[in-house]
Backbone as a ProteinNet text record, in pm:
[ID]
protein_1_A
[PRIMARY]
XXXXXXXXXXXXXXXXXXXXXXXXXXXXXXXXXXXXXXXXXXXXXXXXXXXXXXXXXXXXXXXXXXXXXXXXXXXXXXXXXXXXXXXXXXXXXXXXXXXXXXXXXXXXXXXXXXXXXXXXXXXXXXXXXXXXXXXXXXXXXXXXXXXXXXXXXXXXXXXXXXXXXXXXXXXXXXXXXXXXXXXXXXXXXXXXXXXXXXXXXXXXXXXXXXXXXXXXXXXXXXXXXXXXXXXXXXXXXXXXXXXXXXXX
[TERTIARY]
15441.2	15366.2	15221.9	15161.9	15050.4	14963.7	14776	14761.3	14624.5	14526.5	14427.8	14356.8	14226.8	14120.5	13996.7	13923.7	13802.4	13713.2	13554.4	13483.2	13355.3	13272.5	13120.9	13057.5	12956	12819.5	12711.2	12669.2	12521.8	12434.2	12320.4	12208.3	12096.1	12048.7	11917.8	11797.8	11783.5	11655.8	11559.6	11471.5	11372.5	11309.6	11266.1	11225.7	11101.3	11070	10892.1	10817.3	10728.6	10619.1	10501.9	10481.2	10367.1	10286.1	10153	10040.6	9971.8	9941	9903.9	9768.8	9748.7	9576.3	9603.3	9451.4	9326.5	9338.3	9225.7	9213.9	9156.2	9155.4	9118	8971.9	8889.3	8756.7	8710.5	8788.6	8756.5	8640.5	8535.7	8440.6	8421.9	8440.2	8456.7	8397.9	8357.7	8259.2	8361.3	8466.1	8610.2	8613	8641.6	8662	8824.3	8856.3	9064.1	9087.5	9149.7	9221.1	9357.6	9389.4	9562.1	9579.6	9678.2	9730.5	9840	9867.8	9990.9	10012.8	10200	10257.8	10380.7	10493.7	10606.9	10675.9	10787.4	10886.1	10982.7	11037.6	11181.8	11256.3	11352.6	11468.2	11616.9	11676.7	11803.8	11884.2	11877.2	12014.3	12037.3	11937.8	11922.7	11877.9	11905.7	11829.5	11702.9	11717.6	11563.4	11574.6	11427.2	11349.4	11253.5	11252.8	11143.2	11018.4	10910.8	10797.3	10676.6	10576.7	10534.7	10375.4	10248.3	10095.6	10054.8	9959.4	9852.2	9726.6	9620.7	9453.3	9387	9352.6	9293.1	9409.9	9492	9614.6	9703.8	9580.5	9689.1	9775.5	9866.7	9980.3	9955.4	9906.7	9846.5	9980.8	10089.7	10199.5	10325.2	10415	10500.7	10643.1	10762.1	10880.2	10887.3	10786.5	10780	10866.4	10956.2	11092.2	11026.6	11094.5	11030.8	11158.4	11171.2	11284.4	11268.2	11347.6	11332.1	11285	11205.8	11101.1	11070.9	10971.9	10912.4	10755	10672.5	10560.6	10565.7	10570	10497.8	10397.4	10344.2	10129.9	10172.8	10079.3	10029.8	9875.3	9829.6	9709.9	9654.6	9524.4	9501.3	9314.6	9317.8	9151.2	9086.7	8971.9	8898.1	8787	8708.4	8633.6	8486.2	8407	8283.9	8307.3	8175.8	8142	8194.6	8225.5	8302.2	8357.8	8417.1	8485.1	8658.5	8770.2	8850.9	8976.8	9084.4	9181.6	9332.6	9380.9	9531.9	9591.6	9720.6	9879.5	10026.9	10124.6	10238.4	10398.7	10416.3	10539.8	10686.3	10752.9	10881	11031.8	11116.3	11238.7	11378.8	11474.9	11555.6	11666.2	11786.1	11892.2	11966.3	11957.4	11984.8	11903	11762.8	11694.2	11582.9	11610.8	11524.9	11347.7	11271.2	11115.3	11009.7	10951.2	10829.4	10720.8	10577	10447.8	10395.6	10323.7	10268.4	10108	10049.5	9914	9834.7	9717.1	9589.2	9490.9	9440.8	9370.8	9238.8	9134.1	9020.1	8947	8915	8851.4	8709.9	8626.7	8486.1	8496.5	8428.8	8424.3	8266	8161.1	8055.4	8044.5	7969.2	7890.4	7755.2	7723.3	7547.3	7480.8	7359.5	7338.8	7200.2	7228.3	7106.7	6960.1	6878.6	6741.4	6655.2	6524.7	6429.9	6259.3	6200.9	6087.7	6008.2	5815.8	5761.2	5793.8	5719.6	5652.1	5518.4	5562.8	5396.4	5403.5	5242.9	5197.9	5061.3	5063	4974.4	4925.3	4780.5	4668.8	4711	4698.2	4686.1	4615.5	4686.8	4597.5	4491.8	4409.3	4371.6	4329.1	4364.3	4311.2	4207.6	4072.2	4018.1	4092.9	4129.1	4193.7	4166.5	4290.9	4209.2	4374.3	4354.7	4458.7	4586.3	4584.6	4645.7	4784.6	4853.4	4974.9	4983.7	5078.2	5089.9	5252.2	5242.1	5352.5	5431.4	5542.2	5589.9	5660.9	5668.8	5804.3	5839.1	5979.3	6083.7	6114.7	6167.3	6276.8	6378.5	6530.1	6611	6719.3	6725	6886.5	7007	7120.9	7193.8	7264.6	7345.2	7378.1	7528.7	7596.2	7740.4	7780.3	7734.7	7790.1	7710	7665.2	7540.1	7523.4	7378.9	7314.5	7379.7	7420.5	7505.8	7440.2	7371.7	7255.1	7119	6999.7	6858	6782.3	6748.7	6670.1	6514.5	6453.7	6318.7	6332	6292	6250.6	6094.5	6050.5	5943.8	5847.1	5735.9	5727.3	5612.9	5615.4	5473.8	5482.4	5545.5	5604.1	5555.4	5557.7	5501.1	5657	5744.2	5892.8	5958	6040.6	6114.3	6229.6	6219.7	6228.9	6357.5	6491.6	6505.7	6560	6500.4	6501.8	6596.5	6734.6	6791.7	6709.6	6688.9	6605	6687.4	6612.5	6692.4	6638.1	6713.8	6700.1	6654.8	6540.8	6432.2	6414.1	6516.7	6511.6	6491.5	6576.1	6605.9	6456.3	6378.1	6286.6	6307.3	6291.4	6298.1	6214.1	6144.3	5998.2	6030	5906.2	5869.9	5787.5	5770.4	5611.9	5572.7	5510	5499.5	5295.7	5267.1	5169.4	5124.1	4985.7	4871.2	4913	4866.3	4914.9	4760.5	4790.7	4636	4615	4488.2	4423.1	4534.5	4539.5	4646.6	4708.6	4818.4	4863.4	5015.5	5081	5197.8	5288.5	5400.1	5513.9	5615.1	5659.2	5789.5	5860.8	5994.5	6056	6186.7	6243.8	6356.6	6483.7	6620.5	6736.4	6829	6905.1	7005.1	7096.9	7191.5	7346.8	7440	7522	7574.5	7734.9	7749.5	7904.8	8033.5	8011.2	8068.5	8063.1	7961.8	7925.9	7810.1	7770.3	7637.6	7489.1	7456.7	7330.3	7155.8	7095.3	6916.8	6843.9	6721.2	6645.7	6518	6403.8	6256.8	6208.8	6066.3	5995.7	5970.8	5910.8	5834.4	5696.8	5655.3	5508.1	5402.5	5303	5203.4	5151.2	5112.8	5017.1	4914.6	4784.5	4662.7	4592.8	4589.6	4511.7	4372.2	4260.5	4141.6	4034.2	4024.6	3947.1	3828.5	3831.5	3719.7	3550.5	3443.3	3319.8	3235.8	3199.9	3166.9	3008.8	2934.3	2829.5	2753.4	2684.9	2621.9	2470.1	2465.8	2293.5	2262.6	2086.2	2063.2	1911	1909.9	1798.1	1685	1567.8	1456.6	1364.6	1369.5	1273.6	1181.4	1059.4	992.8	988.7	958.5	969	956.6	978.2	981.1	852.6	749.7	600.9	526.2	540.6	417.1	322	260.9	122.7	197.4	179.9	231.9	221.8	344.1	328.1	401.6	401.9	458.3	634.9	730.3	855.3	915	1053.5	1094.8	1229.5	1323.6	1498.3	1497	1621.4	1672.1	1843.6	1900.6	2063.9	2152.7	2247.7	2345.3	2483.5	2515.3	2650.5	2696.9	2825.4	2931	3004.8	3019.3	3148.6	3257.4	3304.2	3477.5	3510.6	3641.8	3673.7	3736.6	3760.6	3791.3	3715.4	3619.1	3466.4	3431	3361.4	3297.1	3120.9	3026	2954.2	2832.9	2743.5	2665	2578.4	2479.3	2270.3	2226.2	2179.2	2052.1	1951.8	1869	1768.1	1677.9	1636.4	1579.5	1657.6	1807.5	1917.5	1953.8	1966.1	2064.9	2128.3	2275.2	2270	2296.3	2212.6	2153.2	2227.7
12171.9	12108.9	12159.3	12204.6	12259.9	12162.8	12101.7	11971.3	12101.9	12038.3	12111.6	11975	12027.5	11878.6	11956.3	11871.4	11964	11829.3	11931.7	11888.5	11915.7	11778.1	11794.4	11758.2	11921.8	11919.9	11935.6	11806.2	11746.5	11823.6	11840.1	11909.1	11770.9	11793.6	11642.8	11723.2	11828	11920.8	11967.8	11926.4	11890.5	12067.6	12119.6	12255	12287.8	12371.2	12367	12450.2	12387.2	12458.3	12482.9	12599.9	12685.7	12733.7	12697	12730.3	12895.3	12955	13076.3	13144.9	13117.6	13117.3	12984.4	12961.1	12943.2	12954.1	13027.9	12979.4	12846.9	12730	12621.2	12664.1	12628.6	12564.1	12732.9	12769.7	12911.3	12828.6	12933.9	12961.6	12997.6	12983.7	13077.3	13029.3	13107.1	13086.7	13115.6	13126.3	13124.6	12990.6	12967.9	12816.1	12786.1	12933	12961.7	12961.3	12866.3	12935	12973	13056.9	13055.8	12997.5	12900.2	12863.1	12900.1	12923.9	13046.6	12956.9	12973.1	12873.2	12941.7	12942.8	12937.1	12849.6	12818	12740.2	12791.2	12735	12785.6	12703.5	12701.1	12592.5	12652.4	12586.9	12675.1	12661.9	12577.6	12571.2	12615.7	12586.1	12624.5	12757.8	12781.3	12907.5	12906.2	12756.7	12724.5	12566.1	12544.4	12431.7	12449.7	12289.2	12180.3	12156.4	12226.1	12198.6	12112.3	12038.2	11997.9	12001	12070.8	12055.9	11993.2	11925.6	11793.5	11848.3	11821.3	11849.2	11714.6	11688.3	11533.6	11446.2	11411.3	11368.2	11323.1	11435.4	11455.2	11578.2	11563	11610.9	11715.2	11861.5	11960.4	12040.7	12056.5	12122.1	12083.1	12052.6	11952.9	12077.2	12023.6	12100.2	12279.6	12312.8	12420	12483.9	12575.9	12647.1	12759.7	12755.6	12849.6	12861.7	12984.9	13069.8	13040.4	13096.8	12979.4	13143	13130.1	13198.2	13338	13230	13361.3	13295.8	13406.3	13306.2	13295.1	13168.3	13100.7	13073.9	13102.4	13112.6	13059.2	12938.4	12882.7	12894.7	12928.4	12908.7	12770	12743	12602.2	12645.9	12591.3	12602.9	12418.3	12457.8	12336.9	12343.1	12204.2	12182.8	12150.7	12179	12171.6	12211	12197.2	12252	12176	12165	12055.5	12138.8	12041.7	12031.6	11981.5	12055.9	11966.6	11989	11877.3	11899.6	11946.8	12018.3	12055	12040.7	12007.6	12053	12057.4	12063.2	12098	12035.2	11957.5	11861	11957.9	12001.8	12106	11963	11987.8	11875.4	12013.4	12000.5	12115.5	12032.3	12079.6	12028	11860.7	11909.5	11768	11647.8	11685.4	11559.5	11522	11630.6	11658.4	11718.8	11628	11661.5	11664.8	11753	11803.5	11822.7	11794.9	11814.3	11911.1	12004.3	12110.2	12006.3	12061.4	11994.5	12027.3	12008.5	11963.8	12058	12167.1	12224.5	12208	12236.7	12218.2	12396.2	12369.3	12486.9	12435.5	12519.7	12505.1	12553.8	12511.7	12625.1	12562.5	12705.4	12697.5	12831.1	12751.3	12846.1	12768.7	12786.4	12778.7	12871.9	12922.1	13029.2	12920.4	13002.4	12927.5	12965	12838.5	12822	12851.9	12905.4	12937.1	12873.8	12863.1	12785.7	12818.7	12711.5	12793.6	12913	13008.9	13146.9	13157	13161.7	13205.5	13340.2	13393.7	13499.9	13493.7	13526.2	13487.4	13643	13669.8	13603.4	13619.9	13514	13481	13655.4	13662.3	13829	13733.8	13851.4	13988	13924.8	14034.4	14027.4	14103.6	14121.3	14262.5	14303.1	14416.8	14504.2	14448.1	14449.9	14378.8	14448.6	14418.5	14514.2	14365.2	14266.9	14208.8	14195.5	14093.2	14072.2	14040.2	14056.2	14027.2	13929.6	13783.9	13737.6	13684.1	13716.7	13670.3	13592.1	13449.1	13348.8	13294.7	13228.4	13210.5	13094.1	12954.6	12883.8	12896.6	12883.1	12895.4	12764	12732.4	12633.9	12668.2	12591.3	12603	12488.9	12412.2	12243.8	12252	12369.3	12343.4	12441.1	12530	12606.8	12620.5	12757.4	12772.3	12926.3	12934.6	13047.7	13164	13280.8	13390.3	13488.7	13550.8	13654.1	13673.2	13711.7	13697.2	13811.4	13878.5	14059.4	14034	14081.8	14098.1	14232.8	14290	14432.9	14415.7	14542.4	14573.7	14705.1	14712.7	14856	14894.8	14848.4	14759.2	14926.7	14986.8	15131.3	15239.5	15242.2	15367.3	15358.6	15334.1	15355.6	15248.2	15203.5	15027.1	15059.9	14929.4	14981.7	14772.7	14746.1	14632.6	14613.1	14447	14463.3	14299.3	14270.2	14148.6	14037.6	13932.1	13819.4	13743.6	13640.9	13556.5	13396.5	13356.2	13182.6	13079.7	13050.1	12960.4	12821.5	12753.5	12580.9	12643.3	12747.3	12715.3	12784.5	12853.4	12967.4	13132.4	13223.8	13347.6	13418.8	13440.8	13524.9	13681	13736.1	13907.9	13857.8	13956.3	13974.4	14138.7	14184.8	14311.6	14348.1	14463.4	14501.4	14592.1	14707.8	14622.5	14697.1	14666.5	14705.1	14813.1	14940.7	15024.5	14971.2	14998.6	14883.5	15009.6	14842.1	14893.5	14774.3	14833.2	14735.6	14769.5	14611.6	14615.6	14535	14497.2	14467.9	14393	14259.9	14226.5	14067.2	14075.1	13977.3	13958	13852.9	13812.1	13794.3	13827.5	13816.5	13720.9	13638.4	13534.1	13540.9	13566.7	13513.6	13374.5	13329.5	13216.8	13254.3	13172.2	13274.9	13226	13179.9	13196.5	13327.9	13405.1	13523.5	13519.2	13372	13362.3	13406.3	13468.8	13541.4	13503.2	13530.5	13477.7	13544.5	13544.1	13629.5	13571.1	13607.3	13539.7	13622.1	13578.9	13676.6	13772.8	13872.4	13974.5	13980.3	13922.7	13894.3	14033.8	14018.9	14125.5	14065.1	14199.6	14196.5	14284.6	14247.2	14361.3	14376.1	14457.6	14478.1	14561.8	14529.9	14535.1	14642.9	14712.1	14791.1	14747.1	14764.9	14670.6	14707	14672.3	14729.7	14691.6	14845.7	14819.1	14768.1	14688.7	14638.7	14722.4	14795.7	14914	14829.8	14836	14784	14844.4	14877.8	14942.6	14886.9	14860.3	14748.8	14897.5	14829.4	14900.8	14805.9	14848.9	14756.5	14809.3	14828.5	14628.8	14693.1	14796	14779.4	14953.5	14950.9	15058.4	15147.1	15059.6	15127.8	15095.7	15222.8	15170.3	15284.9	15260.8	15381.2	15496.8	15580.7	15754.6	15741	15727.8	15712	15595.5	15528.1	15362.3	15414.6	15339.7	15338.6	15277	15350.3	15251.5	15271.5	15120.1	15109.1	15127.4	15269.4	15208.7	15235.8	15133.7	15107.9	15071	15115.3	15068	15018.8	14942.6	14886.1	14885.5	14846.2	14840.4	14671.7	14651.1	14472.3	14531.7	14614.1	14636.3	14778.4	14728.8	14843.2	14934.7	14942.8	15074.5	15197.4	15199.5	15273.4	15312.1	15439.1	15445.3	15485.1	15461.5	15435	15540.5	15686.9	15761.4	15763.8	15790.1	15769.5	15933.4	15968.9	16116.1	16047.8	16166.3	16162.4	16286.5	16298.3	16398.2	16529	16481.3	16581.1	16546.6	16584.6	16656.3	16454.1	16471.5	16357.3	16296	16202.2	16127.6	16015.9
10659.5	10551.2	10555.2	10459.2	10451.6	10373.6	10424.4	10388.7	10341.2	10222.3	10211.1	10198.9	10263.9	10279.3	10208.2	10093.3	10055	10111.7	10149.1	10198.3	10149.6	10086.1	10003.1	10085.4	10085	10154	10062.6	10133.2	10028.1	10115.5	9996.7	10051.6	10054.5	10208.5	10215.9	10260.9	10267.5	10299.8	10183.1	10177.1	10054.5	10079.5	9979.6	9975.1	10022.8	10051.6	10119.7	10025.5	9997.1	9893.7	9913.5	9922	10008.2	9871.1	9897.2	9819	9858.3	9758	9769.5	9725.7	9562.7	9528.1	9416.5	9467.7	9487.7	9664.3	9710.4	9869.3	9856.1	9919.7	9986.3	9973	9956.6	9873.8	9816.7	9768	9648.4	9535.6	9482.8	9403.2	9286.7	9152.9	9043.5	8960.4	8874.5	8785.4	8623.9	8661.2	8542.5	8497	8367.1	8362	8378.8	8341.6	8421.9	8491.9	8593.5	8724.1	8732.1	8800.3	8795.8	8919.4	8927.5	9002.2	9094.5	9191.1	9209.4	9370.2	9368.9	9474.6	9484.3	9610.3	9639.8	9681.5	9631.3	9689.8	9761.6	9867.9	9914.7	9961.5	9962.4	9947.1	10008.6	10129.8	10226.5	10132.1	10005.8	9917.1	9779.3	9767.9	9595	9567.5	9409	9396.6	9308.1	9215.7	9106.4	9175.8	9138.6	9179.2	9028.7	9060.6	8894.1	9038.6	8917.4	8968.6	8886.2	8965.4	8872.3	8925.4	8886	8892.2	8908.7	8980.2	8961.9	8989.8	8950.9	8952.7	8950.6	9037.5	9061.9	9026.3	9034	9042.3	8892.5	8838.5	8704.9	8674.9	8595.4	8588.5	8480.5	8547.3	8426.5	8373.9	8465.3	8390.9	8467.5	8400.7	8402.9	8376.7	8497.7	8497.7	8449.4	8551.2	8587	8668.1	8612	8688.2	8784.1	8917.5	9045.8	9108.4	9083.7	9142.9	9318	9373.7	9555.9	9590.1	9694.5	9745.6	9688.4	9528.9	9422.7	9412.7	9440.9	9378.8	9187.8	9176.8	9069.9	9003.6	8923.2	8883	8754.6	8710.8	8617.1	8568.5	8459.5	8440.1	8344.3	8446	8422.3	8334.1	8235.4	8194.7	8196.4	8246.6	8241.9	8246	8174.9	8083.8	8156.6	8219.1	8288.8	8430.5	8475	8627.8	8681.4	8843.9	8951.3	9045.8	9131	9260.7	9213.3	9224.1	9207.6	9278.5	9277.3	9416.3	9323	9338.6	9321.6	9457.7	9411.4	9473.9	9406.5	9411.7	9370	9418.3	9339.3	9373.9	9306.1	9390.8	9362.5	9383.6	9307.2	9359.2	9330.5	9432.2	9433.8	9343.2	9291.9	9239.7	9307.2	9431.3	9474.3	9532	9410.6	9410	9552.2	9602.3	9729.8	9659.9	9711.8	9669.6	9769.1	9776.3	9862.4	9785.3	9859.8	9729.5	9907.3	9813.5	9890.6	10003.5	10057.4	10077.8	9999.5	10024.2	9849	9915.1	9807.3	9831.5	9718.5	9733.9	9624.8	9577.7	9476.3	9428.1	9358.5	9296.4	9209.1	9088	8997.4	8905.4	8857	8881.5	8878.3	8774.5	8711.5	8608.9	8559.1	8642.6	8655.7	8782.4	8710.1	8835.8	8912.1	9027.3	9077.8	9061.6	9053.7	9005	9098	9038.5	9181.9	9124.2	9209	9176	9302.4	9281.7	9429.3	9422.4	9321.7	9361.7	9385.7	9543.9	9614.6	9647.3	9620.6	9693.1	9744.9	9854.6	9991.1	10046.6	10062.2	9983	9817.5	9731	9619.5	9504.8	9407.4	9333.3	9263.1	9262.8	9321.3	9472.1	9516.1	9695.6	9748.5	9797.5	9822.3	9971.8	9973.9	10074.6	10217.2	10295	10419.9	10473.7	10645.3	10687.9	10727.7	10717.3	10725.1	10669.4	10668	10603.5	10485	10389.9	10244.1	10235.1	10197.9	10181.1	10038.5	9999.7	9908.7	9849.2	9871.1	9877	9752.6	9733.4	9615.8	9694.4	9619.9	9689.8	9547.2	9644.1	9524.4	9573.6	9521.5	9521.3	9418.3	9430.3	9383.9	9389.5	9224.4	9255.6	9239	9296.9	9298.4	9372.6	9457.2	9550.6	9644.1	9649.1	9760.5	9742.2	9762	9719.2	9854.8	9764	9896.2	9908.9	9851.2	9851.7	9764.1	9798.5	9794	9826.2	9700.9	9692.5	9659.3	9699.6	9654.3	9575.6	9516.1	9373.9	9379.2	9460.4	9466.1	9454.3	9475	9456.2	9536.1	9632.2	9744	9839.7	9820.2	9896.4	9824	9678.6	9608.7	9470.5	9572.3	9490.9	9459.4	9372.1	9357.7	9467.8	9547.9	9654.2	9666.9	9687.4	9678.4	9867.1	9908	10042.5	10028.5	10138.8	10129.4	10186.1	10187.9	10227.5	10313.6	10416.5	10473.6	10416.7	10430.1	10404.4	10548.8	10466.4	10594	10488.1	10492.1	10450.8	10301.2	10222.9	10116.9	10057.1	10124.4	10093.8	10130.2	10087.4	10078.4	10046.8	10188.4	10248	10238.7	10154.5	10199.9	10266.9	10373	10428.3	10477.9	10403.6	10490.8	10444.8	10488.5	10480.7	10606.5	10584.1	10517.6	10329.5	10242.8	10074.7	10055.9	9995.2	9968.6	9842.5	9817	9678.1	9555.2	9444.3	9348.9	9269.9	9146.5	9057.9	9157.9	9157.6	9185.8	9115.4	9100.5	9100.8	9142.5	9127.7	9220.1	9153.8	9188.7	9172.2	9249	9288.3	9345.4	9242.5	9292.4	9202	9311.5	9274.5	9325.3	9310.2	9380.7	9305.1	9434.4	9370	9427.8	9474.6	9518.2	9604.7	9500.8	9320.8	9186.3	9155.3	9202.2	9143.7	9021.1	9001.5	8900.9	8955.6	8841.4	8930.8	8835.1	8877.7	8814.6	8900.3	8819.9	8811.5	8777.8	8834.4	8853.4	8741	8724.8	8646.8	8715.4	8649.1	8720.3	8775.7	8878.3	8921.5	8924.4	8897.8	8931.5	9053.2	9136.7	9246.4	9236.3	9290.7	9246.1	9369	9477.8	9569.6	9555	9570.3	9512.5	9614	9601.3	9690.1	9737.8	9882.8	9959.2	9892.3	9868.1	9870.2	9995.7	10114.5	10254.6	10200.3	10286.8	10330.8	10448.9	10405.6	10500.8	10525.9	10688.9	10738.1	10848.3	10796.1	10891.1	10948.4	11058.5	11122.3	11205.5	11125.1	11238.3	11303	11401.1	11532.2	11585.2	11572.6	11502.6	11402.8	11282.4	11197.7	11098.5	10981.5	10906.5	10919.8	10961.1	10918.7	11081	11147.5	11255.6	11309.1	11371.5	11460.9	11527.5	11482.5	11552.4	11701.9	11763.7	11936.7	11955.5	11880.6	11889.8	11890.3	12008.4	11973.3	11851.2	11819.5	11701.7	11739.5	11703.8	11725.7	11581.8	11542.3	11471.7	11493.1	11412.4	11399.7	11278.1	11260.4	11177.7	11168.7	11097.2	11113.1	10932.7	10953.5	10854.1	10835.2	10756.3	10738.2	10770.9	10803.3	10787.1	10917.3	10989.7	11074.5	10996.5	10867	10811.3	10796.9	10817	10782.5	10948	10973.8	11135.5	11060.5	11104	11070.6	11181.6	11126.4	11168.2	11133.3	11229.8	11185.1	11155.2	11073.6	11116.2	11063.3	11162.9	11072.7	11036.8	10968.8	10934.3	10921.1	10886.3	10889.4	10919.3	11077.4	11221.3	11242.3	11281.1	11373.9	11499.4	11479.7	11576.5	11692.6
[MASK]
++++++++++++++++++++++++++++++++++++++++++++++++++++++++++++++++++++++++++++++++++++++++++++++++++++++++++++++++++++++++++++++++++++++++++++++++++++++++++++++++++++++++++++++++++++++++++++++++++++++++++++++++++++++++++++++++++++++++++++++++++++++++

C-alpha cells in the first residue's frame, strides 16, 4: 500500500530590510532625495514595501524584488532634519521595518559677518603683522570649508582657513605700501556656498622723521668743540653724517 502524506511549510521568518542611500545623517542641498533600500527574504521572491519620513507614510505598497535594491524618490518642502525607514511584509504576512536613519536638506548657504582687518586701512607701513578675520555660521549643517582670495603676494593668490570658535583668521605680513584686495568664500557640507564682499586694503608708505642734534649748538667761536648727530623714526632707513662732503 502506498500512503502519500503532503506537508505545509509556513514561512514565519520576516524579511530583512537593509537601507542603502541616504547615508545616516547625509547633507543635501536637493529638495529630492532618492531613497534606496533592499530587502531579502529565505522565501519569497517580491515583498510590499512601505516609506515613512517622520512617521509618515510617503509611498505606500512599494514592490521589491528579494535582494534588489529599491529607490524611491521623495521631494520635500523646506529646510530640516528628517528621519526615514522602511516597513517590507513578505507573502506570508511576515513584516520587518528597517532601522531609522536621518538626512538634511539644506539650502541655505552659510552667512558671514565681523569683517575685521587689523591694523584697520589705510595703515602707514610698519613691519609687523597684518590680520584678516570673517565669522561664518551656518543654521542647518556646518560650515566644511573657508578660503581667503587675496592678492597681498603680488598675484590672487587663495589660502584654506582654520576655524577658531566660528572665526577665520589670515594673518600674514610685513604688506609693501599699496592698494589691495580680499575676500572669504564658504561652503557648508550641502554643498551651499557664499561669498563676502570684496574688501580693499591700502598700505601707506611710511614718511621717515630725519634729526639731527648739534651740541651746544649750530653757531659757536672757531676752536670751540661741537657734537653733532643724527637719527631716523624707523629701522627701515640706516642713517649717515658728512660733512663738507666726505663722510663722517
Amino acid at each position: 500500500t502506498i500512503k502519500t502524506l503532503f506537508v505545509n511549510a509556513s514561512d514565519v521568518v520576516a524579511p530583512g530590510v537593509i537601507q542603502v542611500n541616504p547615508a545616516n545623517n547625509f547633507n543635501t542641498s536637493n529638495a529630492t532625495v532618492a531613497l534606496n533600500w533592499t530587502a531579502i527574504d529565505t522565501a519569497s521572491t517580491t515583498m510590499n514595501c512601505t516609506v515613512r519620513v517622520n512617521t509618515t507614510e510617503t509611498n505606500v505598497s512599494v514592490a521589491a524584488l528579494n535582494n534588489t535594491n529599491v529607490s524611491v524618490n521623495v521631494l520635500f518642502a523646506g529646510n530640516g532634519t528628517r528621519y526615514w525607514n522602511v516597513t517590507c511584509t513578505d507573502p506570508s504576512g511576515n513584516i520587518n521595518t528597517s532601522a531609522t536613519r536621518a538626512f538634511t536638506v539644506d539650502q541655505v548657504a552659510p552667512a558671514w559677518s565681523n569683517n575685521i582687518s587689523f591694523p584697520a586701512s589705510p595703515v602707514i607701513y610698519n613691519t609687523g603683522n597684518y590680520q584678516f578675520n570673517v565669522t561664518w555660521i551656518d543654521i542647518l549643517t556646518a560650515v566644511e570649508n573657508v578660503v581667503i582670495e587675496h592678492n597681498f603676494t603680488g598675484t590672487l593668490t587663495n589660502v584654506t582657513l582654520a576655524n577658531v570658535t566660528n572665526v577665520y583668521n589670515f594673518t600674514t605680513g610685513p604688506l609693501v605700501p599699496g592698494n589691495y584686495t580680499w575676500r572669504q568664500i564658504a561652503n557648508d557640507s550641502a554643498g551651499n556656498r557664499n561669498t563676502t564682499f570684496t574688501f580693499q586694503y591700502e598700505v601707506v608708505k611710511a614718511t621717515p622723521n630725519l634729526n639731527i642734534t648739534v651740541l651746544p649748538s649750530d653757531n659757536v667761536t672757531f676752536t670751540n668743540t661741537t657734537n653733532v648727530s643724527c637719527s631716523v623714526n624707523t629701522t627701515q632707513l640706516s642713517v649717515s653724517l658728512f660733512r663738507n662732503g666726505p663722510l663722517v
